[in-house]
Tab-separated table of C-alpha atoms in Angstrom:
chain	number	residue	atom	x	y	z
A	550	MET	CA	143.499	-100.349	116.891
A	551	SER	CA	141.687	-97.143	115.933
A	552	SER	CA	138.133	-96.499	117.058
A	553	ILE	CA	136.875	-96.683	113.479
A	554	ASN	CA	138.452	-100.129	113.045
A	555	VAL	CA	136.872	-101.297	116.299
A	556	LEU	CA	133.538	-99.989	115.060
A	557	MET	CA	133.924	-101.784	111.717
A	558	ASN	CA	134.876	-105.045	113.416
A	559	ASN	CA	131.885	-104.855	115.746
A	560	LEU	CA	129.507	-104.141	112.871
A	561	GLU	CA	130.955	-107.204	111.126
A	562	LYS	CA	130.473	-109.364	114.226
A	563	LEU	CA	126.875	-108.174	114.573
A	564	LYS	CA	126.323	-108.824	110.841
A	565	LEU	CA	125.205	-105.246	110.282
A	566	PHE	CA	126.637	-105.302	106.791
A	567	LYS	CA	124.617	-102.460	105.285
A	568	ILE	CA	125.547	-100.114	108.118
A	569	LYS	CA	129.181	-101.116	107.759
A	570	GLU	CA	129.003	-100.522	104.019
A	571	ASN	CA	127.617	-96.989	104.435
A	572	ILE	CA	129.033	-95.834	107.782
A	573	ASN	CA	131.883	-93.774	106.302
A	574	SER	CA	129.562	-91.840	104.010
A	575	TYR	CA	127.245	-91.044	106.895
A	576	LEU	CA	130.146	-90.043	109.152
A	577	ASP	CA	131.230	-87.598	106.447
A	578	MET	CA	127.694	-86.225	106.116
A	579	MET	CA	127.442	-85.758	109.874
A	580	ALA	CA	130.835	-84.047	109.961
A	581	ASP	CA	129.731	-81.696	107.168
A	582	GLY	CA	126.419	-80.950	108.872
A	583	VAL	CA	124.407	-82.498	106.039
A	584	LYS	CA	122.881	-85.092	108.362
A	585	THR	CA	122.112	-84.885	112.059
A	586	PRO	CA	123.261	-87.899	114.107
A	587	MET	CA	119.600	-88.844	114.662
A	588	ASP	CA	118.797	-88.740	110.928
A	589	ALA	CA	121.970	-90.647	110.059
A	590	PHE	CA	121.348	-93.397	112.621
A	591	SER	CA	117.685	-93.644	111.618
A	592	GLU	CA	118.484	-93.993	107.920
A	593	MET	CA	121.252	-96.545	108.456
A	594	ILE	CA	119.075	-98.660	110.739
A	595	GLN	CA	116.204	-98.572	108.231
A	596	MET	CA	118.637	-99.543	105.490
A	597	GLU	CA	119.763	-102.527	107.548
A	598	VAL	CA	116.177	-103.552	108.309
A	599	ASN	CA	115.265	-103.407	104.603
A	600	HIS	CA	118.327	-105.468	103.711
A	601	LYS	CA	117.519	-108.179	106.238
A	602	GLU	CA	113.899	-108.284	105.097
A	603	ASP	CA	115.047	-108.706	101.484
A	604	LEU	CA	117.332	-111.576	102.525
A	605	ALA	CA	114.488	-113.212	104.438
A	606	ILE	CA	112.226	-113.021	101.389
A	607	VAL	CA	114.888	-114.585	99.161
A	608	SER	CA	115.319	-117.358	101.727
A	609	CYS	CA	111.557	-118.026	101.979
A	610	VAL	CA	111.204	-118.186	98.203
A	611	LYS	CA	114.185	-120.540	97.926
A	612	ILE	CA	112.888	-122.859	100.656
A	613	ALA	CA	109.498	-123.032	98.902
A	614	ASN	CA	111.003	-125.257	96.164
A	615	PHE	CA	109.282	-123.519	93.250
A	616	PRO	CA	110.067	-125.113	89.858
A	617	PHE	CA	110.668	-121.630	88.406
A	618	GLN	CA	110.242	-117.979	89.349
A	619	ARG	CA	107.246	-116.154	87.908
A	620	GLY	CA	104.881	-113.561	89.283
A	621	ILE	CA	101.303	-112.489	88.715
A	622	GLN	CA	102.620	-109.599	86.612
A	623	ASP	CA	104.087	-112.153	84.175
A	624	PHE	CA	100.756	-113.850	83.492
A	625	ASP	CA	99.103	-112.960	80.172
A	626	PHE	CA	95.457	-112.587	81.161
A	627	SER	CA	94.573	-111.455	77.628
A	628	PHE	CA	95.496	-114.927	76.362
A	629	GLN	CA	93.089	-116.540	78.867
A	630	PRO	CA	89.971	-114.324	78.750
A	631	SER	CA	87.899	-116.992	80.536
A	632	LEU	CA	89.936	-116.378	83.684
A	633	ASP	CA	88.601	-113.820	86.159
A	634	LYS	CA	91.598	-111.525	86.739
A	635	ASN	CA	89.950	-109.859	89.737
A	636	LYS	CA	89.579	-113.231	91.426
A	637	VAL	CA	93.230	-114.078	90.766
A	638	MET	CA	94.361	-110.723	92.170
A	639	ASP	CA	92.226	-111.328	95.250
A	640	LEU	CA	93.956	-114.685	95.738
A	641	ALA	CA	97.318	-112.932	95.348
A	642	SER	CA	96.294	-110.638	98.208
A	643	LEU	CA	96.487	-113.803	100.368
A	644	ARG	CA	93.149	-113.305	102.123
A	645	PHE	CA	92.520	-116.985	101.475
A	646	LEU	CA	95.366	-117.878	103.833
A	647	GLU	CA	93.842	-115.916	106.673
A	648	LYS	CA	90.558	-117.753	106.081
A	649	THR	CA	92.367	-121.108	105.738
A	650	GLU	CA	90.845	-121.694	102.325
A	651	ASN	CA	92.120	-124.098	99.694
A	652	ILE	CA	92.596	-123.275	96.020
A	653	ILE	CA	91.932	-125.701	93.177
A	654	ILE	CA	93.129	-124.593	89.731
A	655	CYS	CA	91.616	-126.704	86.945
A	656	GLY	CA	92.422	-126.679	83.260
A	657	THR	CA	93.888	-128.581	80.359
A	658	PRO	CA	97.684	-128.840	80.021
A	659	GLY	CA	99.567	-125.666	79.171
A	660	VAL	CA	96.980	-123.056	80.176
A	661	GLY	CA	99.076	-121.576	82.997
A	662	LYS	CA	97.937	-123.476	86.089
A	663	THR	CA	101.438	-123.961	87.472
A	664	HIS	CA	102.356	-120.359	86.658
A	665	LEU	CA	99.441	-119.087	88.753
A	666	ALA	CA	100.216	-121.517	91.573
A	667	VAL	CA	103.846	-120.404	91.704
A	668	ALA	CA	102.881	-116.735	91.474
A	669	ILE	CA	100.428	-116.993	94.382
A	670	GLY	CA	102.911	-119.065	96.357
A	671	THR	CA	105.643	-116.511	95.716
A	672	GLU	CA	103.442	-113.720	97.078
A	673	ALA	CA	102.855	-115.806	100.198
A	674	ALA	CA	106.568	-116.529	100.613
A	675	LYS	CA	107.367	-112.831	100.241
A	676	GLN	CA	104.977	-112.137	103.104
A	677	ARG	CA	106.921	-114.643	105.209
A	678	TYR	CA	104.311	-117.401	105.140
A	679	SER	CA	105.794	-120.890	105.119
A	680	VAL	CA	105.256	-122.295	101.622
A	681	TYR	CA	106.279	-125.529	99.945
A	682	CYS	CA	105.687	-126.556	96.335
A	683	ILE	CA	105.928	-130.144	95.099
A	684	SER	CA	104.600	-132.107	92.155
A	685	PHE	CA	101.834	-134.544	92.965
A	686	HIS	CA	103.998	-137.384	91.623
A	687	ASP	CA	106.883	-136.514	93.965
A	688	LEU	CA	104.536	-136.115	96.913
A	689	ILE	CA	103.072	-139.575	96.417
A	690	SER	CA	106.556	-141.064	95.970
A	691	GLN	CA	107.688	-139.512	99.245
A	692	LEU	CA	104.631	-140.731	101.132
A	693	ARG	CA	105.068	-144.271	99.779
A	694	LYS	CA	108.739	-144.264	100.729
A	695	ALA	CA	107.972	-142.922	104.205
A	696	LYS	CA	105.389	-145.658	104.787
A	697	TYR	CA	107.855	-148.326	103.646
A	698	GLU	CA	110.468	-146.923	106.044
A	699	ASN	CA	107.939	-146.730	108.911
A	700	ARG	CA	108.125	-142.945	109.200
A	701	LEU	CA	104.887	-141.928	107.507
A	702	GLU	CA	103.570	-139.995	110.491
A	703	ALA	CA	106.719	-137.878	110.648
A	704	ARG	CA	106.597	-137.134	106.916
A	705	ILE	CA	102.953	-136.122	107.010
A	706	LYS	CA	103.746	-133.905	110.000
A	707	TRP	CA	106.562	-132.326	107.958
A	708	PHE	CA	104.184	-131.452	105.111
A	709	CYS	CA	101.626	-130.150	107.603
A	710	ARG	CA	103.993	-127.540	109.002
A	711	TYR	CA	103.595	-125.376	105.889
A	712	ARG	CA	100.927	-122.701	105.900
A	713	LEU	CA	100.545	-123.171	102.145
A	714	LEU	CA	101.246	-126.492	100.446
A	715	ILE	CA	101.196	-126.392	96.637
A	716	LEU	CA	100.573	-129.713	94.886
A	717	ASP	CA	101.147	-129.479	91.159
A	718	GLU	CA	99.728	-131.677	88.385
A	719	LEU	CA	97.213	-133.955	90.057
A	720	GLY	CA	95.736	-136.288	87.489
A	721	TYR	CA	98.689	-137.796	85.645
A	722	GLU	CA	99.125	-140.778	87.961
A	723	LYS	CA	96.505	-143.346	88.939
A	724	MET	CA	96.801	-144.884	92.397
A	725	ASP	CA	95.797	-147.993	94.213
A	726	VAL	CA	93.539	-147.581	97.243
A	727	ASP	CA	96.398	-147.871	99.759
A	728	THR	CA	98.316	-145.066	98.078
A	729	ALA	CA	95.183	-142.946	97.771
A	730	ASN	CA	94.697	-143.336	101.513
A	731	LEU	CA	98.151	-141.870	102.110
A	732	PHE	CA	97.128	-138.714	100.292
A	733	PHE	CA	93.779	-138.617	102.067
A	734	ASN	CA	95.543	-138.809	105.440
A	735	LEU	CA	97.666	-135.790	104.546
A	736	ILE	CA	94.675	-133.721	103.439
A	737	ALA	CA	92.712	-134.779	106.521
A	738	LYS	CA	95.549	-133.637	108.786
A	739	ARG	CA	95.710	-130.247	107.037
A	740	TYR	CA	91.925	-129.816	106.990
A	741	GLU	CA	90.850	-126.445	108.450
A	742	LYS	CA	94.386	-125.868	109.768
A	743	SER	CA	96.362	-124.844	106.669
A	744	SER	CA	95.727	-124.033	103.032
A	745	THR	CA	96.424	-126.384	100.136
A	746	LEU	CA	96.664	-125.293	96.497
A	747	ILE	CA	96.201	-128.002	93.871
A	748	THR	CA	96.570	-127.768	90.104
A	749	THR	CA	94.841	-130.444	88.074
A	750	ASN	CA	93.930	-131.270	84.495
A	751	LEU	CA	90.858	-133.203	85.648
A	752	THR	CA	87.296	-132.177	86.345
A	753	PHE	CA	86.112	-133.304	89.767
A	754	SER	CA	83.949	-136.016	88.192
A	755	LYS	CA	87.165	-137.662	86.930
A	756	TRP	CA	88.938	-137.756	90.307
A	757	PRO	CA	87.617	-141.250	91.196
A	758	GLU	CA	89.572	-142.553	88.192
A	759	VAL	CA	92.797	-141.346	89.838
A	760	PHE	CA	92.075	-142.374	93.414
A	761	GLY	CA	90.347	-145.645	92.569
A	762	ASP	CA	87.660	-145.451	95.243
A	763	PRO	CA	84.549	-143.273	94.856
A	764	VAL	CA	83.872	-143.219	98.608
A	765	LEU	CA	87.406	-142.103	99.458
A	766	THR	CA	87.335	-139.563	96.628
A	767	ASN	CA	84.107	-138.058	97.952
A	768	ALA	CA	85.591	-137.790	101.429
A	769	LEU	CA	88.703	-136.174	99.972
A	770	LEU	CA	86.743	-133.653	97.906
A	771	ASP	CA	84.536	-132.899	100.893
A	772	ARG	CA	87.579	-131.723	102.854
A	773	LEU	CA	89.242	-129.925	99.966
A	774	LEU	CA	86.136	-128.082	98.757
A	775	HIS	CA	84.551	-127.259	102.124
A	776	HIS	CA	86.529	-124.011	102.371
A	777	SER	CA	87.897	-123.422	98.898
A	778	GLN	CA	88.075	-121.289	95.798
A	779	VAL	CA	88.109	-122.942	92.375
A	780	LEU	CA	89.662	-121.445	89.258
A	781	ASN	CA	88.679	-122.965	85.922
A	782	ILE	CA	90.883	-122.038	82.979
A	783	ASN	CA	89.195	-122.785	79.679
A	784	GLY	CA	91.565	-121.674	76.977
A	785	PRO	CA	94.451	-122.487	74.657
A	786	SER	CA	97.863	-123.733	75.693
A	787	TYR	CA	100.666	-121.231	76.172
A	788	ARG	CA	103.018	-123.864	74.778
A	789	LEU	CA	101.135	-123.664	71.465
A	790	LYS	CA	100.882	-119.869	71.518
A	791	ASP	CA	103.589	-119.264	68.917
A	792	GLN	CA	102.245	-121.962	66.602
A	793	LEU	CA	98.726	-120.525	66.898
A	794	GLN	CA	100.067	-117.081	66.062
A	795	LEU	CA	101.823	-118.458	62.961
A	796	MET	CA	98.588	-120.108	61.836
A	797	THR	CA	96.748	-116.820	62.268
A	798	ASP	CA	99.438	-114.942	60.349
A	799	ASP	CA	99.220	-117.466	57.525
A	800	ASP	CA	95.510	-116.823	57.215
């Protein structure tokens, strides 16, 4: 077997796919004096590093279980003038994760709460933070099932391993006190250890209606709001944007 074939096989075994893909071009450039061996090796290694980092980002984003892929750049701030763009961009810088702060995004349906949550979560995943996104309904279903199967502690521990846990659409499902306690236990375990991002269509005064117990709700809010940033979106629904535009055009 020729030396070049041995080299190619070894690059394959080491999973240095970008170097393998470009090695012949760089060998030609070195032979022609266009690249020094040091420059060629440096560029190929950097190319491989960039490739592996890109793969890692794709993997982190996939593991995060986002319902769709959208970024901050896709959000139409002009449609929601009540929203402080500078505050959103600061959250996207991920300083809140370093300070172990929570984020609560409040607003009526359709104003872009989930979009912002996914966008912030995507930025975190790209920076290799462990992120997981789940609807509040699915979270509660999983906790109930885990309790029934006598593995609640393990499931709560699983959710606690994520640096950022995104809980989408709190407020659509009322709970009995036992179920509310399951959620409280999760938040208590994450308290001051990891960040939680919650989207909700309810003002905080309405939370007791969901959790069924004012005392438990106060204890829950105490932990969530102690180190937190709150975004309130007071504006029209994106889902009605086209219809609103047609009404304006008709006028």
